[in-house]
Amino acid sequence: MANYIAFTAEHAIDYIKEIIKKELITVFADNAELNAYEFGDGNLNLVFRIADQDGNSVILKQALPYARCVGESWPLSLDRARIEAEVLINHGQLCPEHTVTVLHHNADLALTVLEDLGHLQILRGAQINAEQFPKLASHVALYLSYTSFYNSDFYLSAEEKKTKVSQFINPDLCKITEDLFFTDPYIEHERNNFPTELKSHVESIRNNQALKLAAAKLKAKFLSSPQTLLHGDIHSGSIFVDANTTKMIDPEFGFFGPIGFDIGSFMGNLLLNYCAQNGRITELAKRRQYQTHLLTCLQDCYNQFEQHWLRLASSETTDISFASNAFTKDYLHDVLRDAIGYCGAELIRRTIGLAHVADIDGIEDEQARLAVQQQTLVLGEQLMLNATSCTSKDEFYSLLVSLLN
Ligand code: SR1
Ligand code: MG
């Protein structure tokens, strides 16, 4: 990374002009007049929008050598920009309809130029406003099933798979998840963030040996199960939507890990929004209607994810040892159990760990917010504790309904 400098908006314009000249992108005319501004993507990076006078635009995302939300005291490898671009390219080949397009990547400058999705909304903001997206479930199911199947041992040869696993070794960003998801919430740690009113609940979590065992097992699986190339950070802020479109962005946490992690994280974010609406929508009928939509979305997504997987496995499996319906069903049963566990862990870490969600933190009434936080903790605990004994997805849905009512 000898040539690395952190960009300003002026650098971004100059850089885009340079790559236009070299014909490395075709979005803008040769003589385009460009303007740029930086708007950040939250926790880690610099993000610029560069536009011309005709309304054409691109996004330039650059990794900083540290975590932006904490500062230079938390150094992070710039290689995450390469990982992100390469995950997008891999996933974009397998599921182009739901993956943001990479227009250009420069590993030395740790930057990627991406299609601008500014005409879409970020799912989190839309769901905070209780907007519904009837195609979201099927789009996420398609993205997660295709990207996970075609990067799994069912499809890749053992040699190809090992090459890809080494291509996506991502120690710095994996460590963030290992710590924030599976370790910090279960110990006293300065990174944790929760109101004093939750202290006794947090202490009960730290003293719950069965829950800590479940967290340890989920972490061990996250560390040592290179089943597929994960997105690695499928929360509602990583998904752009409108009524007909769903696009995944930001897979900088991508690596080969357990298939259940991505779908569990997605379901966890739907449930975080479900609980948050108890403190947001005051009219009961309206709230119930929206929460039913979220639960249907969760079930449709998991059902369709499983259907795609069963179909792909029966027609596309290349390893003869795995080519049986009995094995696929057994494998998917483990994926389901993992997904339930990771879903529960997401609920807990987003409530008492470092990185929260605006769905809950943005609830103005303090008592209402605390009640929601208590609910997400109980739900997270119960999902983690019951994950391994769920024998089917229908049992999981029944458990969810019993916990949410
Ligand atoms: C320091 S990064 C905090 C969180 O933001 C990312 O989007 C991941 O979810 C991570 O856990
Ligand atoms: Mg992100």
PDB file of N, CA and C in Angstrom, residues 260-350:
ATOM      1  N   GLY A 260     -25.120 -20.445   8.059  1.00  0.00           N
ATOM      2  CA  GLY A 260     -26.181 -19.885   8.899  1.00  0.00           C
ATOM      3  C   GLY A 260     -25.917 -18.474   9.391  1.00  0.00           C
ATOM      4  N   PHE A 261     -24.670 -17.997   9.285  1.00  0.00           N
ATOM      5  CA  PHE A 261     -24.362 -16.679   9.853  1.00  0.00           C
ATOM      6  C   PHE A 261     -25.094 -15.554   9.119  1.00  0.00           C
ATOM      7  N   ASP A 262     -25.034 -15.541   7.787  1.00  0.00           N
ATOM      8  CA  ASP A 262     -25.670 -14.441   7.043  1.00  0.00           C
ATOM      9  C   ASP A 262     -27.189 -14.453   7.214  1.00  0.00           C
ATOM     10  N   ILE A 263     -27.791 -15.613   7.044  1.00  0.00           N
ATOM     11  CA  ILE A 263     -29.261 -15.631   7.117  1.00  0.00           C
ATOM     12  C   ILE A 263     -29.724 -15.373   8.554  1.00  0.00           C
ATOM     13  N   GLY A 264     -28.945 -15.844   9.522  1.00  0.00           N
ATOM     14  CA  GLY A 264     -29.263 -15.546  10.924  1.00  0.00           C
ATOM     15  C   GLY A 264     -29.163 -14.062  11.221  1.00  0.00           C
ATOM     16  N   SER A 265     -28.135 -13.402  10.672  1.00  0.00           N
ATOM     17  CA  SER A 265     -27.984 -11.953  10.892  1.00  0.00           C
ATOM     18  C   SER A 265     -29.150 -11.199  10.274  1.00  0.00           C
ATOM     19  N   PHE A 266     -29.549 -11.614   9.060  1.00  0.00           N
ATOM     20  CA  PHE A 266     -30.673 -10.940   8.401  1.00  0.00           C
ATOM     21  C   PHE A 266     -31.949 -11.096   9.241  1.00  0.00           C
ATOM     22  N   MET A 267     -32.224 -12.318   9.689  1.00  0.00           N
ATOM     23  CA  MET A 267     -33.435 -12.547  10.499  1.00  0.00           C
ATOM     24  C   MET A 267     -33.348 -11.752  11.805  1.00  0.00           C
ATOM     25  N   GLY A 268     -32.157 -11.667  12.376  1.00  0.00           N
ATOM     26  CA  GLY A 268     -31.981 -10.900  13.610  1.00  0.00           C
ATOM     27  C   GLY A 268     -32.350  -9.435  13.418  1.00  0.00           C
ATOM     28  N   ASN A 269     -31.988  -8.883  12.261  1.00  0.00           N
ATOM     29  CA  ASN A 269     -32.313  -7.476  12.013  1.00  0.00           C
ATOM     30  C   ASN A 269     -33.804  -7.266  11.789  1.00  0.00           C
ATOM     31  N   LEU A 270     -34.480  -8.254  11.174  1.00  0.00           N
ATOM     32  CA  LEU A 270     -35.944  -8.143  11.068  1.00  0.00           C
ATOM     33  C   LEU A 270     -36.569  -8.145  12.469  1.00  0.00           C
ATOM     34  N   LEU A 271     -36.033  -8.988  13.349  1.00  0.00           N
ATOM     35  CA  LEU A 271     -36.607  -9.081  14.697  1.00  0.00           C
ATOM     36  C   LEU A 271     -36.270  -7.853  15.544  1.00  0.00           C
ATOM     37  N   LEU A 272     -35.100  -7.255  15.315  1.00  0.00           N
ATOM     38  CA  LEU A 272     -34.778  -6.014  16.018  1.00  0.00           C
ATOM     39  C   LEU A 272     -35.801  -4.940  15.643  1.00  0.00           C
ATOM     40  N   ASN A 273     -36.144  -4.884  14.352  1.00  0.00           N
ATOM     41  CA  ASN A 273     -37.138  -3.908  13.916  1.00  0.00           C
ATOM     42  C   ASN A 273     -38.521  -4.258  14.474  1.00  0.00           C
ATOM     43  N   TYR A 274     -38.838  -5.567  14.498  1.00  0.00           N
ATOM     44  CA  TYR A 274     -40.133  -6.023  15.047  1.00  0.00           C
ATOM     45  C   TYR A 274     -40.290  -5.505  16.490  1.00  0.00           C
ATOM     46  N   CYS A 275     -39.258  -5.743  17.298  1.00  0.00           N
ATOM     47  CA  CYS A 275     -39.343  -5.324  18.709  1.00  0.00           C
ATOM     48  C   CYS A 275     -39.376  -3.807  18.804  1.00  0.00           C
ATOM     49  N   ALA A 276     -38.559  -3.130  17.972  1.00  0.00           N
ATOM     50  CA  ALA A 276     -38.496  -1.660  18.022  1.00  0.00           C
ATOM     51  C   ALA A 276     -39.865  -1.050  17.760  1.00  0.00           C
ATOM     52  N   GLN A 277     -40.672  -1.694  16.921  1.00  0.00           N
ATOM     53  CA  GLN A 277     -41.982  -1.113  16.599  1.00  0.00           C
ATOM     54  C   GLN A 277     -42.903  -1.086  17.823  1.00  0.00           C
ATOM     55  N   ASN A 278     -42.613  -1.917  18.846  1.00  0.00           N
ATOM     56  CA  ASN A 278     -43.399  -1.825  20.088  1.00  0.00           C
ATOM     57  C   ASN A 278     -43.214  -0.465  20.751  1.00  0.00           C
ATOM     58  N   GLY A 279     -42.083   0.183  20.477  1.00  0.00           N
ATOM     59  CA  GLY A 279     -41.839   1.510  21.037  1.00  0.00           C
ATOM     60  C   GLY A 279     -42.033   2.627  20.032  1.00  0.00           C
ATOM     61  N   ARG A 280     -42.494   2.278  18.833  1.00  0.00           N
ATOM     62  CA  ARG A 280     -42.636   3.295  17.781  1.00  0.00           C
ATOM     63  C   ARG A 280     -44.083   3.471  17.332  1.00  0.00           C
ATOM     64  N   ILE A 281     -44.720   2.377  16.899  1.00  0.00           N
ATOM     65  CA  ILE A 281     -46.091   2.510  16.368  1.00  0.00           C
ATOM     66  C   ILE A 281     -47.062   2.397  17.538  1.00  0.00           C
ATOM     67  N   THR A 282     -47.774   3.475  17.823  1.00  0.00           N
ATOM     68  CA  THR A 282     -48.643   3.451  19.011  1.00  0.00           C
ATOM     69  C   THR A 282     -49.984   2.772  18.741  1.00  0.00           C
ATOM     70  N   GLU A 283     -50.476   2.866  17.508  1.00  0.00           N
ATOM     71  CA  GLU A 283     -51.790   2.275  17.208  1.00  0.00           C
ATOM     72  C   GLU A 283     -51.645   0.760  17.070  1.00  0.00           C
ATOM     73  N   LEU A 284     -52.358   0.024  17.954  1.00  0.00           N
ATOM     74  CA  LEU A 284     -52.150  -1.427  18.053  1.00  0.00           C
ATOM     75  C   LEU A 284     -52.377  -2.171  16.728  1.00  0.00           C
ATOM     76  N   ALA A 285     -53.490  -1.868  16.061  1.00  0.00           N
ATOM     77  CA  ALA A 285     -53.811  -2.621  14.837  1.00  0.00           C
ATOM     78  C   ALA A 285     -52.733  -2.391  13.777  1.00  0.00           C
ATOM     79  N   LYS A 286     -52.293  -1.138  13.696  1.00  0.00           N
ATOM     80  CA  LYS A 286     -51.272  -0.796  12.699  1.00  0.00           C
ATOM     81  C   LYS A 286     -49.944  -1.512  13.031  1.00  0.00           C
ATOM     82  N   ARG A 287     -49.647  -1.516  14.325  1.00  0.00           N
ATOM     83  CA  ARG A 287     -48.395  -2.161  14.747  1.00  0.00           C
ATOM     84  C   ARG A 287     -48.427  -3.664  14.468  1.00  0.00           C
ATOM     85  N   ARG A 288     -49.532  -4.294  14.834  1.00  0.00           N
ATOM     86  CA  ARG A 288     -49.668  -5.739  14.611  1.00  0.00           C
ATOM     87  C   ARG A 288     -49.552  -6.070  13.121  1.00  0.00           C
ATOM     88  N   GLN A 289     -50.179  -5.244  12.306  1.00  0.00           N
ATOM     89  CA  GLN A 289     -50.162  -5.497  10.860  1.00  0.00           C
ATOM     90  C   GLN A 289     -48.726  -5.453  10.345  1.00  0.00           C
ATOM     91  N   TYR A 290     -47.984  -4.449  10.792  1.00  0.00           N
ATOM     92  CA  TYR A 290     -46.592  -4.332  10.312  1.00  0.00           C
ATOM     93  C   TYR A 290     -45.717  -5.464  10.870  1.00  0.00           C
ATOM     94  N   GLN A 291     -45.928  -5.794  12.131  1.00  0.00           N
ATOM     95  CA  GLN A 291     -45.123  -6.864  12.722  1.00  0.00           C
ATOM     96  C   GLN A 291     -45.428  -8.218  12.059  1.00  0.00           C
ATOM     97  N   THR A 292     -46.689  -8.416  11.680  1.00  0.00           N
ATOM     98  CA  THR A 292     -47.037  -9.649  10.949  1.00  0.00           C
ATOM     99  C   THR A 292     -46.304  -9.686   9.615  1.00  0.00           C
ATOM    100  N   HIS A 293     -46.233  -8.522   8.967  1.00  0.00           N
ATOM    101  CA  HIS A 293     -45.485  -8.451   7.702  1.00  0.00           C
ATOM    102  C   HIS A 293     -44.010  -8.851   7.920  1.00  0.00           C
ATOM    103  N   LEU A 294     -43.409  -8.360   9.014  1.00  0.00           N
ATOM    104  CA  LEU A 294     -41.994  -8.692   9.271  1.00  0.00           C
ATOM    105  C   LEU A 294     -41.817 -10.194   9.516  1.00  0.00           C
ATOM    106  N   LEU A 295     -42.738 -10.769  10.292  1.00  0.00           N
ATOM    107  CA  LEU A 295     -42.625 -12.220  10.572  1.00  0.00           C
ATOM    108  C   LEU A 295     -42.826 -13.036   9.300  1.00  0.00           C
ATOM    109  N   THR A 296     -43.752 -12.592   8.458  1.00  0.00           N
ATOM    110  CA  THR A 296     -43.971 -13.287   7.185  1.00  0.00           C
ATOM    111  C   THR A 296     -42.725 -13.183   6.323  1.00  0.00           C
ATOM    112  N   CYS A 297     -42.108 -12.013   6.334  1.00  0.00           N
ATOM    113  CA  CYS A 297     -40.884 -11.804   5.557  1.00  0.00           C
ATOM    114  C   CYS A 297     -39.801 -12.787   6.029  1.00  0.00           C
ATOM    115  N   LEU A 298     -39.665 -12.901   7.351  1.00  0.00           N
ATOM    116  CA  LEU A 298     -38.647 -13.813   7.909  1.00  0.00           C
ATOM    117  C   LEU A 298     -38.922 -15.262   7.458  1.00  0.00           C
ATOM    118  N   GLN A 299     -40.187 -15.681   7.593  1.00  0.00           N
ATOM    119  CA  GLN A 299     -40.522 -17.077   7.251  1.00  0.00           C
ATOM    120  C   GLN A 299     -40.382 -17.324   5.749  1.00  0.00           C
ATOM    121  N   ASP A 300     -40.888 -16.388   4.944  1.00  0.00           N
ATOM    122  CA  ASP A 300     -40.781 -16.554   3.481  1.00  0.00           C
ATOM    123  C   ASP A 300     -39.320 -16.638   3.070  1.00  0.00           C
ATOM    124  N   CYS A 301     -38.509 -15.787   3.679  1.00  0.00           N
ATOM    125  CA  CYS A 301     -37.097 -15.763   3.311  1.00  0.00           C
ATOM    126  C   CYS A 301     -36.446 -17.101   3.646  1.00  0.00           C
ATOM    127  N   TYR A 302     -36.677 -17.588   4.877  1.00  0.00           N
ATOM    128  CA  TYR A 302     -36.031 -18.852   5.228  1.00  0.00           C
ATOM    129  C   TYR A 302     -36.569 -20.006   4.374  1.00  0.00           C
ATOM    130  N   ASN A 303     -37.904 -20.042   4.184  1.00  0.00           N
ATOM    131  CA  ASN A 303     -38.500 -21.130   3.378  1.00  0.00           C
ATOM    132  C   ASN A 303     -37.909 -21.145   1.972  1.00  0.00           C
ATOM    133  N   GLN A 304     -37.823 -19.962   1.355  1.00  0.00           N
ATOM    134  CA  GLN A 304     -37.345 -19.913  -0.036  1.00  0.00           C
ATOM    135  C   GLN A 304     -35.842 -20.182  -0.116  1.00  0.00           C
ATOM    136  N   PHE A 305     -35.114 -19.732   0.883  1.00  0.00           N
ATOM    137  CA  PHE A 305     -33.678 -20.044   0.953  1.00  0.00           C
ATOM    138  C   PHE A 305     -33.494 -21.573   0.933  1.00  0.00           C
ATOM    139  N   GLU A 306     -34.277 -22.253   1.758  1.00  0.00           N
ATOM    140  CA  GLU A 306     -34.167 -23.715   1.843  1.00  0.00           C
ATOM    141  C   GLU A 306     -34.606 -24.386   0.532  1.00  0.00           C
ATOM    142  N   GLN A 307     -35.701 -23.879  -0.056  1.00  0.00           N
ATOM    143  CA  GLN A 307     -36.167 -24.468  -1.337  1.00  0.00           C
ATOM    144  C   GLN A 307     -35.118 -24.327  -2.433  1.00  0.00           C
ATOM    145  N   HIS A 308     -34.534 -23.122  -2.550  1.00  0.00           N
ATOM    146  CA  HIS A 308     -33.481 -22.920  -3.558  1.00  0.00           C
ATOM    147  C   HIS A 308     -32.327 -23.884  -3.319  1.00  0.00           C
ATOM    148  N   TRP A 309     -31.946 -24.012  -2.049  1.00  0.00           N
ATOM    149  CA  TRP A 309     -30.810 -24.877  -1.722  1.00  0.00           C
ATOM    150  C   TRP A 309     -31.097 -26.338  -2.108  1.00  0.00           C
ATOM    151  N   LEU A 310     -32.305 -26.802  -1.770  1.00  0.00           N
ATOM    152  CA  LEU A 310     -32.654 -28.199  -2.084  1.00  0.00           C
ATOM    153  C   LEU A 310     -32.631 -28.427  -3.594  1.00  0.00           C
ATOM    154  N   ARG A 311     -33.159 -27.432  -4.340  1.00  0.00           N
ATOM    155  CA  ARG A 311     -33.192 -27.562  -5.803  1.00  0.00           C
ATOM    156  C   ARG A 311     -31.773 -27.522  -6.369  1.00  0.00           C
ATOM    157  N   LEU A 312     -30.973 -26.566  -5.923  1.00  0.00           N
ATOM    158  CA  LEU A 312     -29.603 -26.453  -6.444  1.00  0.00           C
ATOM    159  C   LEU A 312     -28.801 -27.708  -6.096  1.00  0.00           C
ATOM    160  N   ALA A 313     -28.970 -28.181  -4.865  1.00  0.00           N
ATOM    161  CA  ALA A 313     -28.207 -29.361  -4.450  1.00  0.00           C
ATOM    162  C   ALA A 313     -28.599 -30.585  -5.274  1.00  0.00           C
ATOM    163  N   SER A 314     -29.884 -30.697  -5.618  1.00  0.00           N
ATOM    164  CA  SER A 314     -30.285 -31.910  -6.358  1.00  0.00           C
ATOM    165  C   SER A 314     -29.827 -31.852  -7.819  1.00  0.00           C
ATOM    166  N   SER A 315     -29.621 -30.653  -8.368  1.00  0.00           N
ATOM    167  CA  SER A 315     -29.243 -30.605  -9.790  1.00  0.00           C
ATOM    168  C   SER A 315     -27.786 -30.210 -10.034  1.00  0.00           C
ATOM    169  N   GLU A 316     -27.130 -29.550  -9.055  1.00  0.00           N
ATOM    170  CA  GLU A 316     -25.824 -28.954  -9.326  1.00  0.00           C
ATOM    171  C   GLU A 316     -24.690 -29.498  -8.467  1.00  0.00           C
ATOM    172  N   THR A 317     -24.984 -30.450  -7.595  1.00  0.00           N
ATOM    173  CA  THR A 317     -23.921 -30.958  -6.722  1.00  0.00           C
ATOM    174  C   THR A 317     -22.883 -31.711  -7.563  1.00  0.00           C
ATOM    175  N   THR A 318     -21.617 -31.374  -7.346  1.00  0.00           N
ATOM    176  CA  THR A 318     -20.566 -31.987  -8.153  1.00  0.00           C
ATOM    177  C   THR A 318     -19.843 -33.110  -7.410  1.00  0.00           C
ATOM    178  N   ASP A 319     -19.895 -33.096  -6.081  1.00  0.00           N
ATOM    179  CA  ASP A 319     -19.192 -34.121  -5.304  1.00  0.00           C
ATOM    180  C   ASP A 319     -20.144 -35.289  -5.047  1.00  0.00           C
ATOM    181  N   ILE A 320     -19.798 -36.443  -5.581  1.00  0.00           N
ATOM    182  CA  ILE A 320     -20.709 -37.596  -5.497  1.00  0.00           C
ATOM    183  C   ILE A 320     -21.038 -37.973  -4.052  1.00  0.00           C
ATOM    184  N   SER A 321     -20.107 -37.715  -3.143  1.00  0.00           N
ATOM    185  CA  SER A 321     -20.354 -38.062  -1.734  1.00  0.00           C
ATOM    186  C   SER A 321     -21.520 -37.253  -1.153  1.00  0.00           C
ATOM    187  N   PHE A 322     -21.741 -36.070  -1.717  1.00  0.00           N
ATOM    188  CA  PHE A 322     -22.776 -35.188  -1.149  1.00  0.00           C
ATOM    189  C   PHE A 322     -24.096 -35.267  -1.917  1.00  0.00           C
ATOM    190  N   ALA A 323     -24.101 -36.057  -3.003  1.00  0.00           N
ATOM    191  CA  ALA A 323     -25.254 -36.043  -3.900  1.00  0.00           C
ATOM    192  C   ALA A 323     -26.383 -36.938  -3.404  1.00  0.00           C
ATOM    193  N   SER A 324     -26.922 -36.612  -2.246  1.00  0.00           N
ATOM    194  CA  SER A 324     -28.110 -37.340  -1.784  1.00  0.00           C
ATOM    195  C   SER A 324     -28.995 -36.368  -1.025  1.00  0.00           C
ATOM    196  N   ASN A 325     -30.287 -36.552  -1.232  1.00  0.00           N
ATOM    197  CA  ASN A 325     -31.262 -35.691  -0.572  1.00  0.00           C
ATOM    198  C   ASN A 325     -31.134 -35.803   0.955  1.00  0.00           C
ATOM    199  N   ALA A 326     -30.838 -37.009   1.421  1.00  0.00           N
ATOM    200  CA  ALA A 326     -30.728 -37.204   2.879  1.00  0.00           C
ATOM    201  C   ALA A 326     -29.595 -36.347   3.435  1.00  0.00           C
ATOM    202  N   PHE A 327     -28.453 -36.324   2.713  1.00  0.00           N
ATOM    203  CA  PHE A 327     -27.327 -35.526   3.215  1.00  0.00           C
ATOM    204  C   PHE A 327     -27.663 -34.030   3.171  1.00  0.00           C
ATOM    205  N   THR A 328     -28.258 -33.581   2.057  1.00  0.00           N
ATOM    206  CA  THR A 328     -28.583 -32.150   1.953  1.00  0.00           C
ATOM    207  C   THR A 328     -29.519 -31.743   3.082  1.00  0.00           C
ATOM    208  N   LYS A 329     -30.522 -32.576   3.346  1.00  0.00           N
ATOM    209  CA  LYS A 329     -31.491 -32.232   4.402  1.00  0.00           C
ATOM    210  C   LYS A 329     -30.804 -32.156   5.763  1.00  0.00           C
ATOM    211  N   ASP A 330     -29.904 -33.105   6.005  1.00  0.00           N
ATOM    212  CA  ASP A 330     -29.176 -33.113   7.271  1.00  0.00           C
ATOM    213  C   ASP A 330     -28.307 -31.854   7.393  1.00  0.00           C
ATOM    214  N   TYR A 331     -27.644 -31.520   6.279  1.00  0.00           N
ATOM    215  CA  TYR A 331     -26.763 -30.337   6.242  1.00  0.00           C
ATOM    216  C   TYR A 331     -27.585 -29.067   6.500  1.00  0.00           C
ATOM    217  N   LEU A 332     -28.749 -28.985   5.831  1.00  0.00           N
ATOM    218  CA  LEU A 332     -29.583 -27.790   5.984  1.00  0.00           C
ATOM    219  C   LEU A 332     -30.189 -27.695   7.386  1.00  0.00           C
ATOM    220  N   HIS A 333     -30.376 -28.835   8.019  1.00  0.00           N
ATOM    221  CA  HIS A 333     -30.878 -28.802   9.393  1.00  0.00           C
ATOM    222  C   HIS A 333     -29.838 -28.135  10.310  1.00  0.00           C
ATOM    223  N   ASP A 334     -28.565 -28.441  10.082  1.00  0.00           N
ATOM    224  CA  ASP A 334     -27.502 -27.777  10.856  1.00  0.00           C
ATOM    225  C   ASP A 334     -27.458 -26.287  10.544  1.00  0.00           C
ATOM    226  N   VAL A 335     -27.651 -25.946   9.253  1.00  0.00           N
ATOM    227  CA  VAL A 335     -27.657 -24.524   8.870  1.00  0.00           C
ATOM    228  C   VAL A 335     -28.767 -23.784   9.624  1.00  0.00           C
ATOM    229  N   LEU A 336     -29.945 -24.411   9.686  1.00  0.00           N
ATOM    230  CA  LEU A 336     -31.072 -23.785  10.391  1.00  0.00           C
ATOM    231  C   LEU A 336     -30.730 -23.546  11.862  1.00  0.00           C
ATOM    232  N   ARG A 337     -30.181 -24.570  12.511  1.00  0.00           N
ATOM    233  CA  ARG A 337     -29.843 -24.417  13.939  1.00  0.00           C
ATOM    234  C   ARG A 337     -28.821 -23.308  14.137  1.00  0.00           C
ATOM    235  N   ASP A 338     -27.815 -23.271  13.243  1.00  0.00           N
ATOM    236  CA  ASP A 338     -26.816 -22.198  13.348  1.00  0.00           C
ATOM    237  C   ASP A 338     -27.486 -20.842  13.153  1.00  0.00           C
ATOM    238  N   ALA A 339     -28.367 -20.765  12.146  1.00  0.00           N
ATOM    239  CA  ALA A 339     -29.008 -19.476  11.835  1.00  0.00           C
ATOM    240  C   ALA A 339     -29.812 -18.967  13.031  1.00  0.00           C
ATOM    241  N   ILE A 340     -30.518 -19.864  13.707  1.00  0.00           N
ATOM    242  CA  ILE A 340     -31.311 -19.447  14.880  1.00  0.00           C
ATOM    243  C   ILE A 340     -30.367 -18.904  15.962  1.00  0.00           C
ATOM    244  N   GLY A 341     -29.268 -19.607  16.174  1.00  0.00           N
ATOM    245  CA  GLY A 341     -28.294 -19.164  17.186  1.00  0.00           C
ATOM    246  C   GLY A 341     -27.697 -17.803  16.833  1.00  0.00           C
ATOM    247  N   TYR A 342     -27.266 -17.639  15.569  1.00  0.00           N
ATOM    248  CA  TYR A 342     -26.660 -16.350  15.168  1.00  0.00           C
ATOM    249  C   TYR A 342     -27.689 -15.227  15.208  1.00  0.00           C
ATOM    250  N   CYS A 343     -28.927 -15.564  14.899  1.00  0.00           N
ATOM    251  CA  CYS A 343     -30.004 -14.578  14.981  1.00  0.00           C
ATOM    252  C   CYS A 343     -30.127 -14.082  16.435  1.00  0.00           C
ATOM    253  N   GLY A 344     -30.154 -15.019  17.372  1.00  0.00           N
ATOM    254  CA  GLY A 344     -30.241 -14.634  18.785  1.00  0.00           C
ATOM    255  C   GLY A 344     -29.048 -13.804  19.225  1.00  0.00           C
ATOM    256  N   ALA A 345     -27.857 -14.205  18.788  1.00  0.00           N
ATOM    257  CA  ALA A 345     -26.638 -13.468  19.172  1.00  0.00           C
ATOM    258  C   ALA A 345     -26.658 -12.051  18.609  1.00  0.00           C
ATOM    259  N   GLU A 346     -27.205 -11.875  17.392  1.00  0.00           N
ATOM    260  CA  GLU A 346     -27.313 -10.535  16.805  1.00  0.00           C
ATOM    261  C   GLU A 346     -28.224  -9.646  17.666  1.00  0.00           C
ATOM    262  N   LEU A 347     -29.330 -10.222  18.161  1.00  0.00           N
ATOM    263  CA  LEU A 347     -30.249  -9.443  19.003  1.00  0.00           C
ATOM    264  C   LEU A 347     -29.542  -8.956  20.271  1.00  0.00           C
ATOM    265  N   ILE A 348     -28.750  -9.820  20.866  1.00  0.00           N
ATOM    266  CA  ILE A 348     -28.087  -9.451  22.122  1.00  0.00           C
ATOM    267  C   ILE A 348     -26.980  -8.438  21.869  1.00  0.00           C
ATOM    268  N   ARG A 349     -26.154  -8.685  20.859  1.00  0.00           N
ATOM    269  CA  ARG A 349     -24.997  -7.790  20.687  1.00  0.00           C
ATOM    270  C   ARG A 349     -25.434  -6.395  20.216  1.00  0.00           C
ATOM    271  N   ARG A 350     -26.537  -6.289  19.480  1.00  0.00           N
ATOM    272  CA  ARG A 350     -27.028  -4.977  19.031  1.00  0.00           C
ATOM    273  C   ARG A 350     -27.732  -4.225  20.150  1.00  0.00           C
TER     274      ARG A 350
END
